[in-house]
Coordinates of C-alpha atoms and ligand atoms in Angstrom, one line a residue:
M474 CA 61.9 70.6 116.0
A475 CA 63.4 72.7 118.8
A476 CA 66.6 74.5 118.0
K477 CA 69.8 72.9 119.5
S478 CA 71.3 75.5 121.7
F479 CA 74.9 76.3 122.4
D480 CA 76.9 79.2 124.0
I481 CA 78.5 80.0 120.7
I482 CA 77.9 79.1 117.0
V483 CA 80.8 79.5 114.6
I484 CA 79.9 79.7 110.9
G485 CA 82.8 78.6 108.7
A486 CA 85.7 76.3 109.7
G487 CA 88.7 78.0 108.2
P488 CA 91.6 79.2 110.3
G489 CA 89.4 82.0 111.7
G490 CA 86.4 79.8 112.6
Y491 CA 88.1 76.6 113.8
V492 CA 90.5 78.4 116.0
A493 CA 87.7 80.5 117.5
A494 CA 85.8 77.3 118.3
I495 CA 88.8 75.7 120.0
R496 CA 89.6 78.7 122.1
A497 CA 85.9 79.1 123.1
A498 CA 85.8 75.4 124.1
Q499 CA 89.0 75.8 126.1
L500 CA 87.2 78.6 128.0
G501 CA 84.4 76.2 128.9
K502 CA 81.8 77.2 126.3
S503 CA 79.6 74.8 124.4
V504 CA 80.3 75.4 120.7
A505 CA 78.8 74.3 117.4
I506 CA 80.7 75.0 114.2
V507 CA 79.0 74.9 110.8
E508 CA 81.0 74.2 107.6
R509 CA 79.6 73.7 104.1
E510 CA 82.7 72.3 102.4
N511 CA 86.0 71.3 104.2
L512 CA 87.2 71.7 107.7
G513 CA 90.2 74.0 107.6
G514 CA 88.6 76.4 105.1
I515 CA 90.5 77.9 102.1
C516 CA 93.8 78.1 104.0
L517 CA 94.2 74.3 104.6
N518 CA 92.4 73.1 101.5
W519 CA 92.8 75.7 98.7
G520 CA 95.2 78.3 100.0
C521 CA 98.2 78.6 102.3
I522 CA 99.0 74.9 102.7
P523 CA 98.5 73.3 99.2
T524 CA 100.3 76.2 97.6
K525 CA 103.3 75.8 99.9
A526 CA 103.4 72.1 99.1
L527 CA 103.5 72.9 95.3
L528 CA 106.1 75.5 95.9
R529 CA 108.3 73.0 97.8
S530 CA 108.2 70.7 94.8
A531 CA 109.3 73.6 92.6
E532 CA 112.1 74.5 95.1
V533 CA 113.5 70.9 95.2
F534 CA 113.3 70.8 91.3
H535 CA 115.2 74.1 91.2
L536 CA 117.9 72.8 93.6
M537 CA 118.2 69.6 91.6
H538 CA 119.2 71.6 88.6
R539 CA 121.8 73.3 90.7
A540 CA 123.2 69.9 91.9
K541 CA 126.6 70.4 90.2
E542 CA 127.2 73.7 92.1
F543 CA 127.0 71.7 95.3
G544 CA 129.3 68.9 94.1
L545 CA 126.4 66.5 93.5
T546 CA 125.1 64.7 90.4
A547 CA 121.4 64.6 89.4
D548 CA 120.6 63.2 86.0
K549 CA 117.4 63.1 84.0
I550 CA 115.8 65.7 86.2
G551 CA 112.1 65.9 85.5
F552 CA 108.7 66.1 87.1
D553 CA 105.3 64.5 87.0
L554 CA 102.8 67.2 87.5
D555 CA 100.0 64.8 88.6
A556 CA 102.3 63.5 91.3
V557 CA 103.3 67.0 92.4
V558 CA 99.6 67.9 92.7
K559 CA 98.8 64.6 94.4
R560 CA 101.3 65.4 97.1
S561 CA 99.9 68.8 97.6
R562 CA 96.3 67.4 97.9
K563 CA 97.5 64.8 100.3
V564 CA 99.1 67.4 102.6
A565 CA 95.9 69.4 102.5
G566 CA 93.8 66.3 103.2
Q567 CA 96.0 65.3 106.1
L568 CA 95.7 68.8 107.7
S569 CA 91.9 69.0 107.1
G570 CA 91.5 65.6 108.8
G571 CA 93.6 66.9 111.7
I572 CA 91.0 69.6 112.3
G573 CA 88.3 67.0 112.6
H574 CA 90.3 65.4 115.4
L575 CA 90.8 68.7 117.1
M576 CA 87.0 69.4 117.0
K577 CA 86.4 66.0 118.6
K578 CA 89.1 66.5 121.2
N579 CA 87.6 69.8 122.2
K580 CA 84.0 68.4 122.2
I581 CA 82.9 70.9 119.5
T582 CA 79.7 69.9 117.6
V583 CA 80.5 69.9 113.9
V584 CA 77.5 70.5 111.6
M585 CA 78.3 70.0 107.9
G586 CA 76.0 72.2 105.9
S587 CA 75.3 75.7 104.7
A588 CA 74.4 78.2 107.4
K589 CA 72.2 81.3 107.3
L590 CA 71.4 83.7 110.1
A591 CA 67.7 83.3 110.9
G592 CA 67.3 86.1 113.4
K593 CA 69.2 87.2 116.5
G594 CA 71.0 84.3 118.0
K595 CA 69.5 81.9 115.4
V596 CA 71.1 79.9 112.6
T597 CA 69.5 77.7 110.0
V598 CA 71.7 75.1 108.5
T599 CA 70.9 73.4 105.3
T600 CA 72.4 69.9 105.4
E601 CA 72.3 66.9 103.1
K602 CA 69.5 65.5 105.2
G603 CA 67.3 68.7 105.3
S604 CA 67.6 71.6 107.6
E605 CA 68.6 72.1 111.2
E606 CA 68.0 75.0 113.6
L607 CA 70.7 76.1 116.0
S608 CA 70.6 78.9 118.6
A609 CA 73.2 80.7 120.7
P610 CA 73.6 84.1 122.3
N611 CA 76.8 84.6 120.4
I612 CA 77.6 83.9 116.8
I613 CA 81.0 84.2 115.2
L614 CA 80.8 84.5 111.4
A615 CA 84.0 83.3 109.6
T616 CA 82.7 82.6 106.1
G617 CA 85.9 83.7 104.4
A618 CA 86.2 84.7 100.8
R619 CA 86.6 83.5 97.2
A620 CA 88.5 84.7 94.1
R621 CA 87.3 88.0 92.7
E622 CA 86.3 87.7 89.1
L623 CA 86.5 90.7 86.7
P624 CA 83.9 91.0 83.8
G625 CA 85.4 89.4 80.7
L626 CA 88.2 87.8 82.6
E627 CA 86.0 85.1 84.4
A628 CA 87.6 81.7 85.0
D629 CA 86.3 78.8 82.9
G630 CA 88.6 76.2 84.4
D631 CA 90.0 75.3 81.0
L632 CA 91.9 78.3 79.6
V633 CA 91.3 80.7 82.4
W634 CA 91.9 79.6 86.0
T635 CA 91.4 80.8 89.5
Y636 CA 93.6 79.6 92.3
R637 CA 91.4 76.6 92.7
H638 CA 92.1 75.4 89.2
A639 CA 95.7 76.4 89.4
L640 CA 96.1 74.2 92.5
Q641 CA 95.1 71.1 90.6
P642 CA 96.1 71.8 87.0
K643 CA 95.1 69.1 84.5
R644 CA 98.0 70.1 82.2
M645 CA 101.2 72.1 82.5
P646 CA 100.8 75.6 81.0
K647 CA 103.4 76.4 78.3
K648 CA 102.7 80.0 78.0
L649 CA 101.0 81.4 81.1
L650 CA 99.6 84.8 81.8
V651 CA 99.1 85.7 85.5
I652 CA 96.8 88.7 86.0
G653 CA 97.6 90.4 89.3
S654 CA 100.9 90.4 91.2
G655 CA 99.8 90.1 94.8
A656 CA 101.0 87.2 96.9
I657 CA 98.7 84.6 95.2
G658 CA 99.5 85.7 91.7
I659 CA 103.2 85.8 92.3
E660 CA 103.3 82.4 94.1
F661 CA 101.7 80.7 91.1
A662 CA 103.9 82.6 88.7
S663 CA 106.9 81.5 90.6
F664 CA 105.7 77.8 90.8
F665 CA 105.0 77.5 87.0
N666 CA 108.0 79.5 86.0
T667 CA 110.3 77.2 88.0
L668 CA 108.7 74.2 86.4
G669 CA 109.5 75.7 82.9
A670 CA 106.4 77.6 81.8
D671 CA 106.9 80.9 79.9
V672 CA 105.3 83.2 82.4
T673 CA 104.1 86.8 82.0
V674 CA 102.8 88.7 85.0
V675 CA 100.6 91.8 84.4
E676 CA 100.1 94.3 87.2
V677 CA 97.9 97.4 86.9
L678 CA 99.8 99.3 89.5
D679 CA 103.3 100.7 89.0
R680 CA 105.1 97.7 90.5
I681 CA 104.7 94.1 91.4
L682 CA 103.9 93.0 95.0
P683 CA 102.5 96.5 95.4
V684 CA 101.9 96.4 99.1
E685 CA 105.6 95.7 99.7
D686 CA 108.3 98.3 100.2
A687 CA 109.3 99.7 96.7
E688 CA 112.9 98.5 97.0
I689 CA 111.8 95.0 97.8
S690 CA 109.4 95.0 94.8
A691 CA 112.2 96.2 92.6
F692 CA 114.6 93.6 93.9
A693 CA 112.1 90.8 93.5
K694 CA 111.2 91.9 90.0
K695 CA 114.9 91.8 89.0
Q696 CA 115.2 88.2 90.3
F697 CA 112.0 87.1 88.6
E698 CA 113.2 88.6 85.3
K699 CA 116.6 86.8 85.7
Q700 CA 114.6 83.6 86.0
G701 CA 112.9 84.4 82.7
M702 CA 109.6 85.8 83.9
K703 CA 108.2 88.7 81.9
I704 CA 106.7 91.5 84.1
M705 CA 104.4 94.1 82.7
E706 CA 103.7 96.9 85.2
K707 CA 101.2 99.8 84.7
S708 CA 99.4 97.4 82.4
M709 CA 95.8 96.3 82.3
V710 CA 94.3 93.2 80.8
K711 CA 91.2 94.6 79.1
K712 CA 89.8 91.5 77.3
L713 CA 90.5 87.8 76.8
D714 CA 89.6 86.2 73.4
R715 CA 89.3 82.5 74.1
A716 CA 89.7 80.1 71.2
A717 CA 91.0 76.9 72.6
P718 CA 93.8 76.0 72.8
K719 CA 94.7 79.7 72.8
V720 CA 93.7 82.9 74.6
T721 CA 94.5 86.2 73.2
A722 CA 94.9 88.8 75.9
H723 CA 94.4 92.5 75.0
I724 CA 96.7 94.4 77.3
E725 CA 96.7 98.1 77.7
R726 CA 100.2 99.5 78.3
G727 CA 101.3 103.1 77.9
G728 CA 98.0 104.1 76.3
K729 CA 98.2 101.4 73.6
I730 CA 96.6 98.0 73.4
E731 CA 99.0 95.1 72.8
Q732 CA 97.8 91.6 71.9
H733 CA 99.6 88.6 73.4
E734 CA 98.8 84.9 73.1
F735 CA 98.8 82.4 75.9
D736 CA 97.6 78.9 76.5
T737 CA 96.6 79.5 80.1
V738 CA 95.6 82.5 82.2
I739 CA 95.5 82.6 86.0
S740 CA 93.3 85.4 87.3
A741 CA 94.6 86.6 90.7
V742 CA 92.9 90.0 91.1
G743 CA 91.8 89.8 94.7
I744 CA 89.1 88.3 96.8
V745 CA 85.3 88.8 97.5
A746 CA 84.0 88.0 100.9
N747 CA 81.4 85.2 101.3
T748 CA 78.8 87.5 102.9
E749 CA 75.8 87.6 100.6
G750 CA 72.6 85.8 101.3
L751 CA 73.5 85.1 104.9
G752 CA 70.9 87.4 106.5
L753 CA 73.6 89.9 107.7
E754 CA 71.9 93.1 106.5
E755 CA 68.6 91.9 107.8
L756 CA 70.1 91.8 111.3
G757 CA 71.6 95.3 110.9
A758 CA 75.2 94.5 110.0
K759 CA 76.8 96.8 107.4
I760 CA 78.7 95.6 104.4
D761 CA 81.3 97.5 102.4
R762 CA 82.2 96.0 99.0
S763 CA 81.4 92.5 100.3
F764 CA 83.3 92.8 103.6
V765 CA 81.4 93.1 106.8
V766 CA 82.2 96.4 108.6
T767 CA 83.5 95.7 112.1
D768 CA 85.4 97.5 114.8
E769 CA 88.8 96.5 116.2
Y770 CA 87.2 93.8 118.3
C771 CA 85.3 92.3 115.3
R772 CA 82.0 93.6 116.6
T773 CA 79.4 94.3 114.0
G774 CA 77.1 96.6 116.0
V775 CA 74.6 93.8 116.2
D776 CA 74.5 92.4 119.7
G777 CA 76.2 88.9 119.9
L778 CA 77.3 88.9 116.2
F779 CA 81.0 89.0 115.4
V780 CA 82.7 88.7 112.1
I781 CA 86.4 87.6 111.8
G782 CA 88.9 86.7 109.1
D783 CA 88.5 87.2 105.3
A784 CA 84.9 88.1 105.7
T785 CA 85.8 91.5 107.3
N786 CA 88.7 94.0 107.2
G787 CA 92.1 93.0 106.0
P788 CA 94.8 92.0 106.0
W789 CA 93.3 88.9 104.5
L790 CA 95.7 86.4 106.0
A791 CA 95.2 83.1 107.9
H792 CA 97.1 84.2 111.0
K793 CA 95.1 87.4 111.3
A794 CA 91.9 85.3 111.0
S795 CA 93.1 82.9 113.7
H796 CA 94.2 85.7 116.1
E797 CA 90.8 87.4 115.7
G798 CA 89.2 84.1 116.5
V799 CA 91.0 83.8 119.8
M800 CA 90.4 87.4 120.6
V801 CA 86.6 87.2 120.0
A802 CA 86.3 83.9 121.9
E803 CA 88.0 85.6 124.9
L804 CA 85.9 88.6 124.6
I805 CA 82.7 86.5 124.6
A806 CA 84.0 84.6 127.7
G807 CA 84.4 87.9 129.6
G808 CA 88.1 88.4 129.0
H809 CA 89.8 91.7 128.1
P810 CA 91.9 90.7 125.1
H811 CA 94.0 93.2 123.1
A812 CA 92.6 94.2 119.7
V813 CA 94.5 92.8 116.7
D814 CA 96.8 95.4 115.3
P815 CA 97.1 95.1 111.5
A816 CA 100.5 96.9 111.7
N817 CA 101.9 93.9 113.6
I818 CA 100.7 91.3 111.1
A819 CA 103.4 90.0 108.9
G820 CA 102.8 89.3 105.2
C821 CA 104.7 86.5 103.5
T822 CA 105.0 85.5 99.8
Y823 CA 106.5 82.1 99.2
C824 CA 107.9 82.8 95.8
H825 CA 111.5 82.3 94.8
P826 CA 113.1 84.4 96.3
Q827 CA 110.7 84.7 99.2
V828 CA 109.3 88.1 100.4
A829 CA 108.2 89.0 103.9
S830 CA 107.4 92.2 105.7
V831 CA 105.8 93.8 108.8
G832 CA 104.8 97.3 109.7
L833 CA 105.3 100.5 107.6
T834 CA 107.2 100.7 104.3
E835 CA 109.7 103.5 104.1
A836 CA 107.3 105.5 101.9
K837 CA 104.3 104.9 104.2
A838 CA 106.4 105.9 107.2
K839 CA 107.4 109.2 105.6
E840 CA 103.7 109.7 104.5
A841 CA 102.7 109.3 108.1
G842 CA 105.1 112.1 109.0
Y843 CA 108.0 110.2 110.5
S844 CA 111.5 111.2 109.9
V845 CA 113.2 107.8 109.4
K846 CA 116.5 106.0 109.7
V847 CA 116.8 103.2 107.2
G848 CA 119.1 100.2 107.4
R849 CA 119.8 97.7 104.7
F850 CA 121.9 94.5 104.6
P851 CA 122.5 92.3 101.5
F852 CA 122.5 88.5 101.6
I853 CA 125.9 88.5 99.9
G854 CA 127.4 89.8 103.2
N855 CA 126.2 86.9 105.2
G856 CA 128.2 83.7 105.7
K857 CA 125.2 81.4 106.0
A858 CA 123.5 82.7 102.9
I859 CA 126.7 82.1 100.9
A860 CA 127.1 78.6 102.4
L861 CA 123.5 77.9 101.4
G862 CA 124.1 79.1 97.9
E863 CA 121.5 81.9 98.4
P864 CA 123.5 85.1 98.0
E865 CA 120.6 87.1 96.5
G866 CA 118.4 89.1 98.9
M867 CA 118.2 92.0 101.3
I868 CA 116.8 93.0 104.6
K869 CA 115.6 96.5 105.1
T870 CA 114.6 98.1 108.4
V871 CA 112.8 101.4 109.0
F872 CA 113.1 103.3 112.3
D873 CA 111.6 106.4 113.7
A874 CA 114.7 108.7 113.8
K875 CA 113.3 110.4 116.9
T876 CA 112.5 107.5 119.2
G877 CA 114.3 104.6 117.6
E878 CA 111.0 102.6 117.3
L879 CA 111.1 99.9 114.7
L880 CA 108.4 101.0 112.3
G881 CA 108.8 98.4 109.7
A882 CA 110.9 95.5 108.3
H883 CA 111.1 94.3 104.7
M884 CA 112.9 91.3 103.4
V885 CA 113.5 89.4 100.2
G886 CA 115.6 86.3 99.9
A887 CA 115.9 82.7 101.1
E888 CA 113.8 81.7 104.2
V889 CA 112.7 85.3 105.0
T890 CA 109.2 84.0 105.7
E891 CA 110.7 82.3 108.7
L892 CA 112.9 85.2 109.7
I893 CA 110.2 87.9 109.7
Q894 CA 108.7 86.6 113.0
G895 CA 111.8 88.0 114.8
Y896 CA 110.8 91.5 113.9
V897 CA 107.1 90.8 114.6
V898 CA 108.0 89.9 118.2
G899 CA 110.1 93.1 118.3
R900 CA 107.2 95.2 117.1
Q901 CA 104.8 93.5 119.6
L902 CA 107.2 94.4 122.4
E903 CA 107.6 98.0 121.0
T904 CA 111.3 97.4 120.5
T905 CA 113.8 100.1 119.7
E906 CA 117.0 100.1 117.8
E907 CA 118.9 99.8 121.1
D908 CA 117.2 96.6 122.1
L909 CA 117.8 95.1 118.7
M910 CA 121.4 96.1 118.7
N911 CA 121.9 94.6 122.1
T912 CA 120.4 91.3 121.1
V913 CA 122.9 88.6 120.3
F914 CA 122.1 86.7 117.1
P915 CA 123.4 83.2 116.7
H916 CA 126.2 82.5 114.1
P917 CA 126.1 81.4 111.4
T918 CA 122.5 82.2 110.6
L919 CA 120.5 84.2 108.2
S920 CA 119.1 86.0 111.2
E921 CA 122.4 87.8 111.6
M922 CA 121.3 90.0 108.7
M923 CA 118.4 91.2 110.8
H924 CA 121.0 92.5 113.3
E925 CA 123.2 94.0 110.6
S926 CA 120.3 95.8 109.0
V927 CA 119.5 97.5 112.3
L928 CA 123.2 98.3 112.8
D929 CA 123.3 99.8 109.3
A930 CA 120.4 102.2 110.0
Y931 CA 122.8 103.7 112.6
G932 CA 126.0 103.5 110.5
R933 CA 127.3 100.5 112.4
A934 CA 127.0 97.5 110.1
I935 CA 130.0 95.2 110.6
H936 CA 130.1 93.0 107.5
F937 CA 129.3 95.4 104.7
Ligands
LIG804 C1 96.0 80.4 96.9 C2 96.0 81.1 98.2 C3 97.1 81.1 99.0 C4 97.1 81.7 100.2 N1 98.2 81.7 101.0 C5 98.2 82.2 102.2 C6 99.4 82.2 103.0 O1 100.5 81.7 102.6 N2 99.4 82.7 104.2 C7 98.2 83.3 104.7 O2 98.2 83.8 105.8 N3 97.1 83.4 103.9 C8 97.1 82.8 102.7 N4 95.9 82.9 102.0 C9 94.8 83.5 102.6 C10 94.1 82.6 103.6 O3 93.7 81.4 102.9 C11 92.9 83.3 104.2 O4 93.3 84.5 104.7 C12 92.3 82.4 105.3 O5 91.9 81.2 104.8 C13 91.1 83.2 105.9 O6 90.5 82.4 106.9 P1 89.0 82.5 107.2 O7 88.8 81.5 108.3 O8 88.5 83.9 107.4 O9 88.2 81.9 105.9 P2 88.3 80.6 105.0 O10 89.6 79.9 105.2 O11 87.9 81.1 103.7 O12 87.2 79.7 105.6 C14 85.8 80.0 105.5 C15 85.0 78.8 105.6 O13 83.7 79.1 105.7 C16 82.9 78.2 104.9 N5 81.6 78.8 104.6 C17 81.4 79.9 103.9 N6 80.1 80.2 103.9 C18 79.5 79.3 104.7 C19 78.1 79.1 105.1 N7 77.2 79.9 104.7 N8 77.9 78.0 105.9 C20 78.9 77.2 106.3 N9 80.1 77.4 105.9 C21 80.4 78.4 105.2 C22 83.7 77.9 103.7 O14 83.4 76.7 103.1 C23 85.1 77.9 104.3 O15 85.5 76.6 104.6 C24 95.9 82.3 100.7 C25 94.7 82.2 100.0 C26 94.8 81.6 98.7 C27 93.5 81.6 97.9

């Protein structure tokens, strides 16, 4: 059978792939998108969205316990884990269904099946009904990633979980070990800790949330410990002895091996790109530790083959994947888009308290040779934070002392994942301290702390 031909074939319908497909269709291209599991990819189905739905349940639960503080009564506070998970799955399902409508609206051909590159401009899709051949001069590969598994710490879905198991737990962990303190590990630690599990987080590096500014990591750690979490830094899980219903973790700390018992382990030690067996190397693409090597325009060096999102360079975040999708679609359509700048991609962790950042940490800025001016502002100095009952947190800003350029912003506290975008816009516009100081922030808002942090960097903070 002759191959069905399109202008662009997108492989993978996560936030990278489906956004690329929509933008390409908007630009008048005929587009096919191939997906082997769920429209919306990991983000909508097994990542960003269902975790936020779970965390929202945990947040409401936490607030219910604080009802008295707000002059309210709430008796017999409890939770039904199945119902919490059901809500999270419903939210994911609703959004995945929405992507189906968007594909239809934009006249994008959706092929459900597993794709493989079958030569330049050719894709073979294995579907339930057999196989299908597609062809296009341009292919955008957006096959995403999956949980990384370390030898001996592999998930079994019963005692040891990946994020997929943790998103639909069949039981509530009583004593939980979370291996890895990046965003995924910390979000699950926060969720189960708030619901009452006894949670230990083990991090091999010297601090939790290791990509964040050191002060923010330290602040978050203090808060988590106040909430009862145990944090083991500079520690490595060497082995798990599984004897249901218990797991004994052998944890190396300070040169000694300690043994700790848990009933559940969540392994959150990073991701591996879904790039094997796709015919990438055969076409001449290079792969570095599972991730396809690309330039700043997501080009692979193979004519007409682009790779975006989690399958290529980090940061491995949904909004970065989507933005790359738009950029590549515009590039193929003959436009001149700007390359995505990783330094302007915010990272958010939706634990309690939330953490968010963009740009350089203070340490990285110094390492890069900048002489810096640093501002800080605590939530306790902000009227809205106190009115909300959220006085714990801080906002830190890092400026180039010479030029006043905003190099980085780092936040911990309530709603900072919403606030950070203000600084992202600032960085995109190459803002300086003066622009930010001259900006009027509405009162009373948490955003006023963003102003105060800038003022503090120049010794002018008003409320602290
Ligand atoms: C628990 C968790 C929480 C997260 N939270 C956040 C968050 O809050 N914010 C954030 O920005 N990021 C978050 N992420 C990361 C985010 O999910 C990813 O960065 C994002 O999904 C990457 O998008 P993508 O399009 O590159 O790939 P994916 O979303 O992984 O989509 C790839 C798609 O390709 C399909 N596919 C793979 N191979 C083939 C093939 N051969 N043929 C056909 N289809 C194929 C897959 O089935 C999948 O649907 C989270 C991740 C996890 C695991």
